[in-house]
CSV table of C-alpha atoms in Angstrom, one decimal:
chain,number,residue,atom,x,y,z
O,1,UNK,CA,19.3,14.1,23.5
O,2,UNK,CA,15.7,14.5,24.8
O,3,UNK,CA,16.1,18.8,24.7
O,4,UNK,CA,17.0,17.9,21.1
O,5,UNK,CA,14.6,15.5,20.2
O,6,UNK,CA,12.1,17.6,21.4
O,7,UNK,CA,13.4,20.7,19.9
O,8,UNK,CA,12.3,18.9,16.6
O,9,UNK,CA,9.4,20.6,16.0
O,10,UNK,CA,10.6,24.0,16.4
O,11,UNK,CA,13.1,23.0,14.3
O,12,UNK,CA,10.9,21.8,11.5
O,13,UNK,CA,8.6,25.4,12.3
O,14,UNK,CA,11.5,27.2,11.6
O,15,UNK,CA,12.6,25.1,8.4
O,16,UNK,CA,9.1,25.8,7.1
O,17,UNK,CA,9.6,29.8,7.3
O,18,UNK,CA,12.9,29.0,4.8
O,19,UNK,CA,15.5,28.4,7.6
O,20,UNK,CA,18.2,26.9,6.1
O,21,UNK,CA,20.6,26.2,9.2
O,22,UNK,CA,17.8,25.1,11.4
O,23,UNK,CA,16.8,22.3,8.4
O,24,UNK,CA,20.3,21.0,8.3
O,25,UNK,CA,20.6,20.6,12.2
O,26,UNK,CA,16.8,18.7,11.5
O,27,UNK,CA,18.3,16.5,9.1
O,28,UNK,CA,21.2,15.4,10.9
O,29,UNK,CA,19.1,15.6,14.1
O,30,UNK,CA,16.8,12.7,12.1
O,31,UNK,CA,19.3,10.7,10.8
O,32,UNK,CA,20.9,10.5,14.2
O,33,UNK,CA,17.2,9.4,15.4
O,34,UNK,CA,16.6,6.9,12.0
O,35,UNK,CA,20.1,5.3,11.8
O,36,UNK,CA,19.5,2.9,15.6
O,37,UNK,CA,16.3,2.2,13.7
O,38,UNK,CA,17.2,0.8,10.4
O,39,UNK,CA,20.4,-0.7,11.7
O,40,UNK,CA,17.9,-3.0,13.7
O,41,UNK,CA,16.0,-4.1,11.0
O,42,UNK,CA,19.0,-4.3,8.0
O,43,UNK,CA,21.8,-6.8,7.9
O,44,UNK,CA,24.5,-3.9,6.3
O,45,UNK,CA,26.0,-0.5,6.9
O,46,UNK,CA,25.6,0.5,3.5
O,47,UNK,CA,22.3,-0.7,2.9
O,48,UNK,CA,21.3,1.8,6.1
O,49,UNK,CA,23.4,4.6,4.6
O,50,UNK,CA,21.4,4.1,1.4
O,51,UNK,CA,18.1,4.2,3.0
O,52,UNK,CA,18.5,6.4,5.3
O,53,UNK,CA,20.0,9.4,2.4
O,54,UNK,CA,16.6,7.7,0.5
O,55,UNK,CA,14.2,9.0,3.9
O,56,UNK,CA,15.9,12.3,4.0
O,57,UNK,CA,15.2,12.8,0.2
O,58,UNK,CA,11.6,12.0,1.2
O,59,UNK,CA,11.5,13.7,4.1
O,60,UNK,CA,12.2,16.5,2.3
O,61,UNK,CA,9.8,16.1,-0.3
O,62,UNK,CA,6.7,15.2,2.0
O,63,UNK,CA,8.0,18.7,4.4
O,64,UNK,CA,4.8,20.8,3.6
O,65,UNK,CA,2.5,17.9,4.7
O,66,UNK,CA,4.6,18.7,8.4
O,67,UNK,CA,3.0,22.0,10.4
O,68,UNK,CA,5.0,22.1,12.9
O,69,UNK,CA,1.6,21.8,15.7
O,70,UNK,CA,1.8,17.8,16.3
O,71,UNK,CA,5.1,15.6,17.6
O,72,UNK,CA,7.2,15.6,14.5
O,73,UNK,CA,9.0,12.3,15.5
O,74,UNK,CA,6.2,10.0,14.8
O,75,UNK,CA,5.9,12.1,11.3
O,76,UNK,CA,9.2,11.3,10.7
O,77,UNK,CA,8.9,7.7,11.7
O,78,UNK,CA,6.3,7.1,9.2
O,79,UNK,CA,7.9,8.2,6.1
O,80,UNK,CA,11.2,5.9,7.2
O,81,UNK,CA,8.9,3.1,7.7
O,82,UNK,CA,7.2,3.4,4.7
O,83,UNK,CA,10.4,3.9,2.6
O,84,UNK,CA,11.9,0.9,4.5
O,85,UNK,CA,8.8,-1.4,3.8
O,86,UNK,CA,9.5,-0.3,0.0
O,87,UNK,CA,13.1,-1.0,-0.1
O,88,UNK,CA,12.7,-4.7,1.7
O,89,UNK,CA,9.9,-5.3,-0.7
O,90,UNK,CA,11.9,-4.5,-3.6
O,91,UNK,CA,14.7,-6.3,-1.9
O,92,UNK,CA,12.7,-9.8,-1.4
O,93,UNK,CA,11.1,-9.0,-4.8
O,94,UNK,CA,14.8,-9.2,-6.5
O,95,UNK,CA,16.0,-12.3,-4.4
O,96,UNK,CA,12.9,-14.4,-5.7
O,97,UNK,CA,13.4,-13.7,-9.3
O,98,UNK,CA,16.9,-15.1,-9.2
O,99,UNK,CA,15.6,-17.8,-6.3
O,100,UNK,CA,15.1,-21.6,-7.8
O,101,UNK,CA,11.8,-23.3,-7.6
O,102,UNK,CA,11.5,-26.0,-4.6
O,103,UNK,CA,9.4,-28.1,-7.2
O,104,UNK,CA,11.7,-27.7,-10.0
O,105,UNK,CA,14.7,-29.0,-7.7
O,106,UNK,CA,12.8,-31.6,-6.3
O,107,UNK,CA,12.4,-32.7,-9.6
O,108,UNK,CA,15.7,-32.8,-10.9
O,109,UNK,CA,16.4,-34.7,-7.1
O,110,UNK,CA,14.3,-37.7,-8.6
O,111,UNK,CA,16.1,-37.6,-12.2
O,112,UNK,CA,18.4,-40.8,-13.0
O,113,UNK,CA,21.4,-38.1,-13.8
O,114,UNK,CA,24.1,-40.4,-12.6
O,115,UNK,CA,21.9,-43.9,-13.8
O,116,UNK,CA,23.8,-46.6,-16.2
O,117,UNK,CA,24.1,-44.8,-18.8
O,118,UNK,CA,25.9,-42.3,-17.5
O,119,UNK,CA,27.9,-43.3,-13.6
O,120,UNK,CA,28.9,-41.3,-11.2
O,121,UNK,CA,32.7,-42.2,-11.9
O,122,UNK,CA,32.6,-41.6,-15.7
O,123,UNK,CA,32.0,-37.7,-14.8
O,124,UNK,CA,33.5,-37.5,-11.6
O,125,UNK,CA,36.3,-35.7,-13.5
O,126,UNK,CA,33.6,-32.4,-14.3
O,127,UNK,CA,31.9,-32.9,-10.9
O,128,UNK,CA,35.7,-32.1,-9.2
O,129,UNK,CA,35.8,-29.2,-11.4
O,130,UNK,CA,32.4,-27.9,-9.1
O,131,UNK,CA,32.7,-25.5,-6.1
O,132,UNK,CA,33.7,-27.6,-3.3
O,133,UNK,CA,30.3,-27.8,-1.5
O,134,UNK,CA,28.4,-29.0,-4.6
O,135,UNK,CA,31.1,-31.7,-5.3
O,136,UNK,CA,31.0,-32.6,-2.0
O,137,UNK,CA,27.2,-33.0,-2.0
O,138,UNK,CA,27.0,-34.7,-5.6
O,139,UNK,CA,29.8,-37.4,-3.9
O,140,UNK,CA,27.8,-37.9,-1.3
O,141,UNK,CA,24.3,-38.4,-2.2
O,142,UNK,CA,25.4,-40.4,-6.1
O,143,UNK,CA,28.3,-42.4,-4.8
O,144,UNK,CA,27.8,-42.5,-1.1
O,145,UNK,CA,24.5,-42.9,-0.9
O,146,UNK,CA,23.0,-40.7,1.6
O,147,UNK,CA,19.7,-39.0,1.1
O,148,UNK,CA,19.6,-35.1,0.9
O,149,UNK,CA,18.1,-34.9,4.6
O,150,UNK,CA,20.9,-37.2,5.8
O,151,UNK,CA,23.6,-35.0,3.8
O,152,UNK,CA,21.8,-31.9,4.8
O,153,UNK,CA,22.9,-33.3,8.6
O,154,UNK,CA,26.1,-34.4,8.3
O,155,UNK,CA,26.6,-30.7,6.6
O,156,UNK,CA,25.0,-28.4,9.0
O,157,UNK,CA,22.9,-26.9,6.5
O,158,UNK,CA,18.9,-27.5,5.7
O,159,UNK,CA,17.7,-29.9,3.5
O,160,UNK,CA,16.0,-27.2,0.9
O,161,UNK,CA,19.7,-25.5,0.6
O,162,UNK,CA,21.0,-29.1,0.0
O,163,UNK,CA,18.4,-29.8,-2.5
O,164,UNK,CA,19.2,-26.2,-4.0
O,165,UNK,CA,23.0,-26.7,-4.1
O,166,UNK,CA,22.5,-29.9,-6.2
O,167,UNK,CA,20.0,-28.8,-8.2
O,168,UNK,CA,22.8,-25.6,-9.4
O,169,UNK,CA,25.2,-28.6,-9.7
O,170,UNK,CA,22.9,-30.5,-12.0
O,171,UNK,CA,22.2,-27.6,-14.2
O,172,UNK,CA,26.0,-26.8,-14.6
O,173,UNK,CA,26.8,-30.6,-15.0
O,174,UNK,CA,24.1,-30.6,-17.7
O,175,UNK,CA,25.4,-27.4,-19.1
O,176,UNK,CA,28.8,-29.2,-20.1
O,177,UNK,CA,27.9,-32.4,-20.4
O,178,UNK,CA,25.9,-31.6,-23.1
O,179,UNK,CA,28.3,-29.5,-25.5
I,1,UNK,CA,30.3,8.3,3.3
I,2,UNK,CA,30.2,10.8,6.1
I,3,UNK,CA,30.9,13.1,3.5
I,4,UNK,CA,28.1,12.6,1.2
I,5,UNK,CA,25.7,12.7,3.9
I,6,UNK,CA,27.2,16.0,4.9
I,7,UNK,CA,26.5,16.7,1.0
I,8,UNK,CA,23.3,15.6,0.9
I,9,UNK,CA,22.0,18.2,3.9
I,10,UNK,CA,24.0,20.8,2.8
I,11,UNK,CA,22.6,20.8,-1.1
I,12,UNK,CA,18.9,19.7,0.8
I,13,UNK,CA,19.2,22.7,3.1
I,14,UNK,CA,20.2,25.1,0.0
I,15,UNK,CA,17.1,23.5,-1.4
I,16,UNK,CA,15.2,24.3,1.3
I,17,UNK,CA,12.7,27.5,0.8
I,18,UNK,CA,10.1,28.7,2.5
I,19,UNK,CA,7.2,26.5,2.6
I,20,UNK,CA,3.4,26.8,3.4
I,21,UNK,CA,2.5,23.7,4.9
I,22,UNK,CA,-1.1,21.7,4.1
I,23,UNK,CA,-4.0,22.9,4.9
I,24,UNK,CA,-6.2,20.7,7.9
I,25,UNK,CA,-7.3,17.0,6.8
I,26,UNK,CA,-10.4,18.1,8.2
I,27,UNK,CA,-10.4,21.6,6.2
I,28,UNK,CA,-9.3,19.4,3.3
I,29,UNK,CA,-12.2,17.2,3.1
I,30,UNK,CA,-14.5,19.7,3.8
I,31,UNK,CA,-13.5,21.2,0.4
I,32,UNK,CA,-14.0,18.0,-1.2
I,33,UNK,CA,-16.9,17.7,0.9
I,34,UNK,CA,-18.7,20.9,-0.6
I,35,UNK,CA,-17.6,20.1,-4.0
I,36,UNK,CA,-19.1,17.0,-3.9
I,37,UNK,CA,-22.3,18.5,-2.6
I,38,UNK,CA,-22.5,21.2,-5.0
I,39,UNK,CA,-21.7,18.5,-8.0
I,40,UNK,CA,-24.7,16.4,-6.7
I,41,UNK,CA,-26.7,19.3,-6.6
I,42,UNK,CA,-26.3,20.7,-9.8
I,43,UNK,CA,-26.5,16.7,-10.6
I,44,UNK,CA,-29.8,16.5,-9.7
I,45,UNK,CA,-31.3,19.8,-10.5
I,46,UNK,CA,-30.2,18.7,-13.9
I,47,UNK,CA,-31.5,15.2,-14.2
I,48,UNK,CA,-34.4,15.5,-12.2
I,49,UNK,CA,-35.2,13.8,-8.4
I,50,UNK,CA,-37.3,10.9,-8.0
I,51,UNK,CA,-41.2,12.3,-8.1
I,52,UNK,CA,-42.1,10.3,-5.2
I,53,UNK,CA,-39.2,11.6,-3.1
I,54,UNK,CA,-41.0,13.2,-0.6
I,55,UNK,CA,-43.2,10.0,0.3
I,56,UNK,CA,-40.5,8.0,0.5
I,57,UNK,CA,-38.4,10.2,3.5
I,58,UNK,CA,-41.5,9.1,5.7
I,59,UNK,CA,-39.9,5.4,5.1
I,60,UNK,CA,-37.6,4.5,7.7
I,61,UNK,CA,-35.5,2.2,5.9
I,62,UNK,CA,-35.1,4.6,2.8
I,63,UNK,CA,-33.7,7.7,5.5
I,64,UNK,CA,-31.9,5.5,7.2
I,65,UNK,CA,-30.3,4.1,4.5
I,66,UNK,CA,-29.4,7.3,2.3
I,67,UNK,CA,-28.2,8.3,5.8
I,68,UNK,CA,-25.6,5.6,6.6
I,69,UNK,CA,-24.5,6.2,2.9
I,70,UNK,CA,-24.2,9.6,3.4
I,71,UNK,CA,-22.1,8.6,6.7
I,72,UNK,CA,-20.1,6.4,4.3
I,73,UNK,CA,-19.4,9.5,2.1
I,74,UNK,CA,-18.3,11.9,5.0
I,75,UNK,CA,-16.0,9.3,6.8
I,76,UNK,CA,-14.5,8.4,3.4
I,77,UNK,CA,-14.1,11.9,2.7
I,78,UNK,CA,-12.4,13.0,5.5
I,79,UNK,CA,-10.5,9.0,6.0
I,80,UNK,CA,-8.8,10.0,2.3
I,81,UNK,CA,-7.7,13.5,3.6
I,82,UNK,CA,-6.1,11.5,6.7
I,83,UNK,CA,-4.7,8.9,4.5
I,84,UNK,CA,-3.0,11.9,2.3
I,85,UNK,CA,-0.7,12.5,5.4
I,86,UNK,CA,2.3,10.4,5.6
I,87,UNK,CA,1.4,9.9,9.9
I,88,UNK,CA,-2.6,10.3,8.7
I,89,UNK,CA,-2.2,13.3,10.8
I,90,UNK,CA,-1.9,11.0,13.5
I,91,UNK,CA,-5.5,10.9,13.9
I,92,UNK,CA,-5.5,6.7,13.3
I,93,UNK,CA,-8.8,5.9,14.5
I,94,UNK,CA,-10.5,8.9,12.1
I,95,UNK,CA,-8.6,7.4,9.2
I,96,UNK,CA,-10.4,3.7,9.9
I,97,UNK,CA,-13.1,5.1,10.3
I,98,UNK,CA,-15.0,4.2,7.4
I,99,UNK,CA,-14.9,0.6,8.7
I,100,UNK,CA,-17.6,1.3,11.4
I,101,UNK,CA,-19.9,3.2,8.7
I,102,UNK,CA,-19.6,0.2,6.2
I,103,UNK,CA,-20.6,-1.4,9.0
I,104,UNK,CA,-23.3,0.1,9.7
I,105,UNK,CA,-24.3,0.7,6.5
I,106,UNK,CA,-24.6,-3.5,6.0
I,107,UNK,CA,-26.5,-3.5,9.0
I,108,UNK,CA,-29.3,-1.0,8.0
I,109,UNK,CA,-29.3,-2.7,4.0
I,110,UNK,CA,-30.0,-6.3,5.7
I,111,UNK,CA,-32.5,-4.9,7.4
I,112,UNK,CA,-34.1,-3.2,4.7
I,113,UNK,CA,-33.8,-6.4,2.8
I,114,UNK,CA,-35.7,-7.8,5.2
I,115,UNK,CA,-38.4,-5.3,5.4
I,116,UNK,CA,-39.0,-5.5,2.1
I,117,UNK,CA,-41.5,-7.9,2.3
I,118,UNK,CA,-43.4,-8.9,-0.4
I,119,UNK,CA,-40.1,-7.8,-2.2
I,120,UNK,CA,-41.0,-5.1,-4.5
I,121,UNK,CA,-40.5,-5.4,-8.5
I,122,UNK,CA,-37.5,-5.0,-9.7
I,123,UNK,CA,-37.0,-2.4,-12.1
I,124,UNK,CA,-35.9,-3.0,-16.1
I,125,UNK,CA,-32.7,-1.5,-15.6
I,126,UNK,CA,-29.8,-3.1,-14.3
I,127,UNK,CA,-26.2,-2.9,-15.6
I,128,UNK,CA,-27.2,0.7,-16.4
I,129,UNK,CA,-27.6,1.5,-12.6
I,130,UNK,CA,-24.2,1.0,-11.8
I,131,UNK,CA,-22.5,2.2,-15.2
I,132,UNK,CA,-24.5,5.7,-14.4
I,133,UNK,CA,-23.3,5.8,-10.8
I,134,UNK,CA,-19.6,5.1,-12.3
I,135,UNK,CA,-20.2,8.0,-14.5
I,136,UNK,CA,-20.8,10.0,-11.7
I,137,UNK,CA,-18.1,9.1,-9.9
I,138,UNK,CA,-15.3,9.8,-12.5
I,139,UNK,CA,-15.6,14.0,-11.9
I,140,UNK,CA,-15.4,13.6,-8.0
I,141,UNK,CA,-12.5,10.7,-8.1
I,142,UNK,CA,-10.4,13.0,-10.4
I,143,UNK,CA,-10.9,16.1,-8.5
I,144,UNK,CA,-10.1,13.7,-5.1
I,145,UNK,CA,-6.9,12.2,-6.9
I,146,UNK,CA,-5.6,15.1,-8.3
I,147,UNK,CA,-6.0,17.1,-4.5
I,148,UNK,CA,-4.2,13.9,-3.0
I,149,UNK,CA,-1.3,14.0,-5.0
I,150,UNK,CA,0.1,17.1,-3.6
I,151,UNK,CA,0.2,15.3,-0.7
I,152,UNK,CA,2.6,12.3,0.5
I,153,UNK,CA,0.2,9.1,1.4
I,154,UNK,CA,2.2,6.3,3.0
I,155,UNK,CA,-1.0,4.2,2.6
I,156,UNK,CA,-1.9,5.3,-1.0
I,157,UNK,CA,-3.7,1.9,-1.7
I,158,UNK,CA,-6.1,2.1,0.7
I,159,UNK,CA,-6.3,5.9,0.3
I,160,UNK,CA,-6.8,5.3,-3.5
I,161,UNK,CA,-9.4,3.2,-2.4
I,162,UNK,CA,-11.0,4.8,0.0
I,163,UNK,CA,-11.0,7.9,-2.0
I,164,UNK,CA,-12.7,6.0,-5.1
I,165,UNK,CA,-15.1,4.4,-2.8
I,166,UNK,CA,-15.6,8.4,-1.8
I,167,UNK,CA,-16.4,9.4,-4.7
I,168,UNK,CA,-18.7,6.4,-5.5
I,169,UNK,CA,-21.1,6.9,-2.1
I,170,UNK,CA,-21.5,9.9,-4.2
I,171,UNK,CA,-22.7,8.6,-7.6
I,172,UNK,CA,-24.9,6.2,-5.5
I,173,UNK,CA,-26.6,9.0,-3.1
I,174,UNK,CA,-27.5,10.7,-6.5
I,175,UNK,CA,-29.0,7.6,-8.5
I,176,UNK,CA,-30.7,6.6,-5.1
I,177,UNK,CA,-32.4,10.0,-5.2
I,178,UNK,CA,-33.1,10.1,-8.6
I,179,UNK,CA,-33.8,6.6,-10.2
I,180,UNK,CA,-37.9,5.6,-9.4
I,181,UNK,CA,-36.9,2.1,-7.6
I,182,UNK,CA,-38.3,0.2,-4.4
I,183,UNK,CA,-36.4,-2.7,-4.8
I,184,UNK,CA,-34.2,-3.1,-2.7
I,185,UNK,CA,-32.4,-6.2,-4.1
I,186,UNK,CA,-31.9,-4.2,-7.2
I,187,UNK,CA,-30.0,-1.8,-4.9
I,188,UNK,CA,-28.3,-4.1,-3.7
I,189,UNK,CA,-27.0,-6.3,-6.5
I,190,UNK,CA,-26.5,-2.8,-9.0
I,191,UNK,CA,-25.9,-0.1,-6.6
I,192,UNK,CA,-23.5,-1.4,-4.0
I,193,UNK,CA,-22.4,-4.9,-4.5
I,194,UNK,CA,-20.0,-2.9,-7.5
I,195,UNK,CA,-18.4,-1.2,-4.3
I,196,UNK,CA,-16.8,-4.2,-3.9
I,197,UNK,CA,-14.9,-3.6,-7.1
I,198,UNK,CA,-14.4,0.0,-7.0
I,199,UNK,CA,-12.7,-1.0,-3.6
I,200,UNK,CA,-10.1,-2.9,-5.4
I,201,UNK,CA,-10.2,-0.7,-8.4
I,202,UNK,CA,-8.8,2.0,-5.7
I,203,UNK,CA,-6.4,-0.1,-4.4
I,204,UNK,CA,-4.6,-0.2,-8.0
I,205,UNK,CA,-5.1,3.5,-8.8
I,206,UNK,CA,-3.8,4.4,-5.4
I,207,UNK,CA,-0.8,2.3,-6.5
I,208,UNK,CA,-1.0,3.6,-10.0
I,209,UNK,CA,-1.1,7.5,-9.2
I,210,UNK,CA,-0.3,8.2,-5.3
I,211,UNK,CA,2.6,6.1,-5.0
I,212,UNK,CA,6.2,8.7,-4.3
């Protein structure tokens, strides 16, 4: 491994004069270097299959900024950093557009939805029609009782996630309550 | 998926001619370097040098202060070649470098702030200052951006900036030896407190046209 690693370079000299074999064996020879190193920092196989094809496309983009005189490894390592910095941006940019507002949940948590006008019983029939865990949380904090900390324990989950589950339940109740 | 990885070489490889890598960083912005000077040249040849020029390169604060910008303008210069480079040539410190001559550079104005004493009057002119120094910079900025996107900048908002602010120390060394000034809180307030923008202006156009 360390006769091939360092045999980069000459690799990527000899890719630059328009060898075609030796580039292949570079590219596999990267992505055998890259894949221990995104695996680390991404929860899926497929996501590091998809990055990592993304990093060779680069790589091969970005070749004539290589010439061959300096280590090629931390060359490489740089343009799958920098692609990998733009895919978990774009990743965490994504999950907060479709992420709910903390505030906005907090304040449907403080909204009389199951006051005297409208019980808990007298729609218990939609909120059994809810994924389990929603219902399940609804029943506990409207005709339990229990706070969403003290569900959020007896659960195993965090508070926010209670507070977000009920919120989503809220917004379907409202959805069919109100047709 | 083995398979389209095996693909995806193979149709790179077929891809794959014969390429002449990128010249030096520091061969780089020597080119932009000479450019520059030549522009800045003909730039003042054109509009004229300050009649009391040679008087004032006895003043120590005046020398040392076109020097530290002229520092500014080298170390930007060859920080933006770096910055081009997706491993900044792995020459890390040279690429920061800038930070040191901005540095410096605050150093030697507060000091000749503080030699300027009684402060001398300030000129009529003021928004025009820094409007004519961002005239300047547009020609040297384009020619910088256009060179830098050949290249493949993992860092292309600071190397937008750093390349605007560049091109800037450029517009500034010119007006600085052409506009009949002593003050230095003018200089100040209409000469280099707008670096502070163009930093930030850089960081968008890097975003805007380096970005791959």
């Amino acid at each position: 491994m360390t006769d091939k690693t360092d045999n980069l370079e000459a690799l990527m000299r000899q890719s630059l004069d328009g060898d075609k074999r030796a580039y292949a064996e570079l590219l596999r020879e990267t992505a055998r270097l890259l894949q221990p190193f995104l695996a680390k920092r991404l929860s899926f196989g497929s996501e590091v299959d998809d990055l990592l094809q993304e990093i060779l496309i680069s790589i091969h983009k970005a070749r004539h900024t290589y010439d061959g005189m300096r280590p090629y490894k931390p060359w490489a390592y740089a343009i799958a950093r920098f692609r990998l910095q733009d895919y978990l941006r774009d990743h965490y940019a994504d999950h907060l557009r479709h992420a709910v507002d903390l505030c906005e949940v907090e304040n449907d948590l403080h909204e009389d939805v199951t006051g005297s006008a409208m019980s808990y019983e007298s729609i218990s029939g939609e909120i059994n029609k809810l994924p389990e865990k929603q219902a399940t949380i609804l029943r506990m904090m409207h005709q339990e009782g229990y706070t969403a900390k003290e569900v959020a324990e007896k659960m195993g989950m965090n508070e926010s996630a209670v507070k977000v589950a009920a919120h989503r339940a809220y917004k379907i109740l409202r959805k069919k309550l109100e047709r | 998926m083995k398979e389209d990885f095996e693909q995806l070489i193979e149709t790179l490889a077929e891809d794959a001619a014969a390429v002449k890598p990128a010249p030096h960083p520091l061969r780089l912005s020597m080119k932009w370097l000479g450019a520059a000077a030549a522009y800045l040249a003909i730039s003042l040849t054109l509009s004229g040098p300050r009649p009391d020029l040679a008087q004032k390169f006895h003043e120590p604060w005046f020398v040392a202060e076109l020097a530290s910008l002229l520092g500014i303008f080298i170390a930007t210069s060859l920080s933006a070649a770096l910055l081009a480079f997706p491993d900044l040539h792995q020459k890390r410190g040279i690429a920061f470098s800038p930070t040191w001559m901005f540095a410096l550079f605050l150093l030697v104005i507060y000091f000749a702030w503080h030699a300027d004493s009684p402060p001398a009057p300030l000129p009529v002119q003021s928004l025009e200052c820094t409007l004519s120094i961002t005239l300047m910079t547009l020609l040297p900025a384009a020619w910088t951006f256009h060179a830098m996107r050949k290249f493949a900048s993992t860092h292309y908002r600071l190397a937008g900036s750093i390349a605007l602010l560049s091109a800037f120390s450029v517009g500034a060394l010119w007006l600085r030896l052409h506009e009949i000034n002593d003050s230095i809180i003018h200089v100040i307030q209409w000469h280099y407190l707008p670096m502070l923008g163009i930093g930030l202006i850089g960081l968008w156009l890097g975003k805007v046209l380096l970005k791959w």
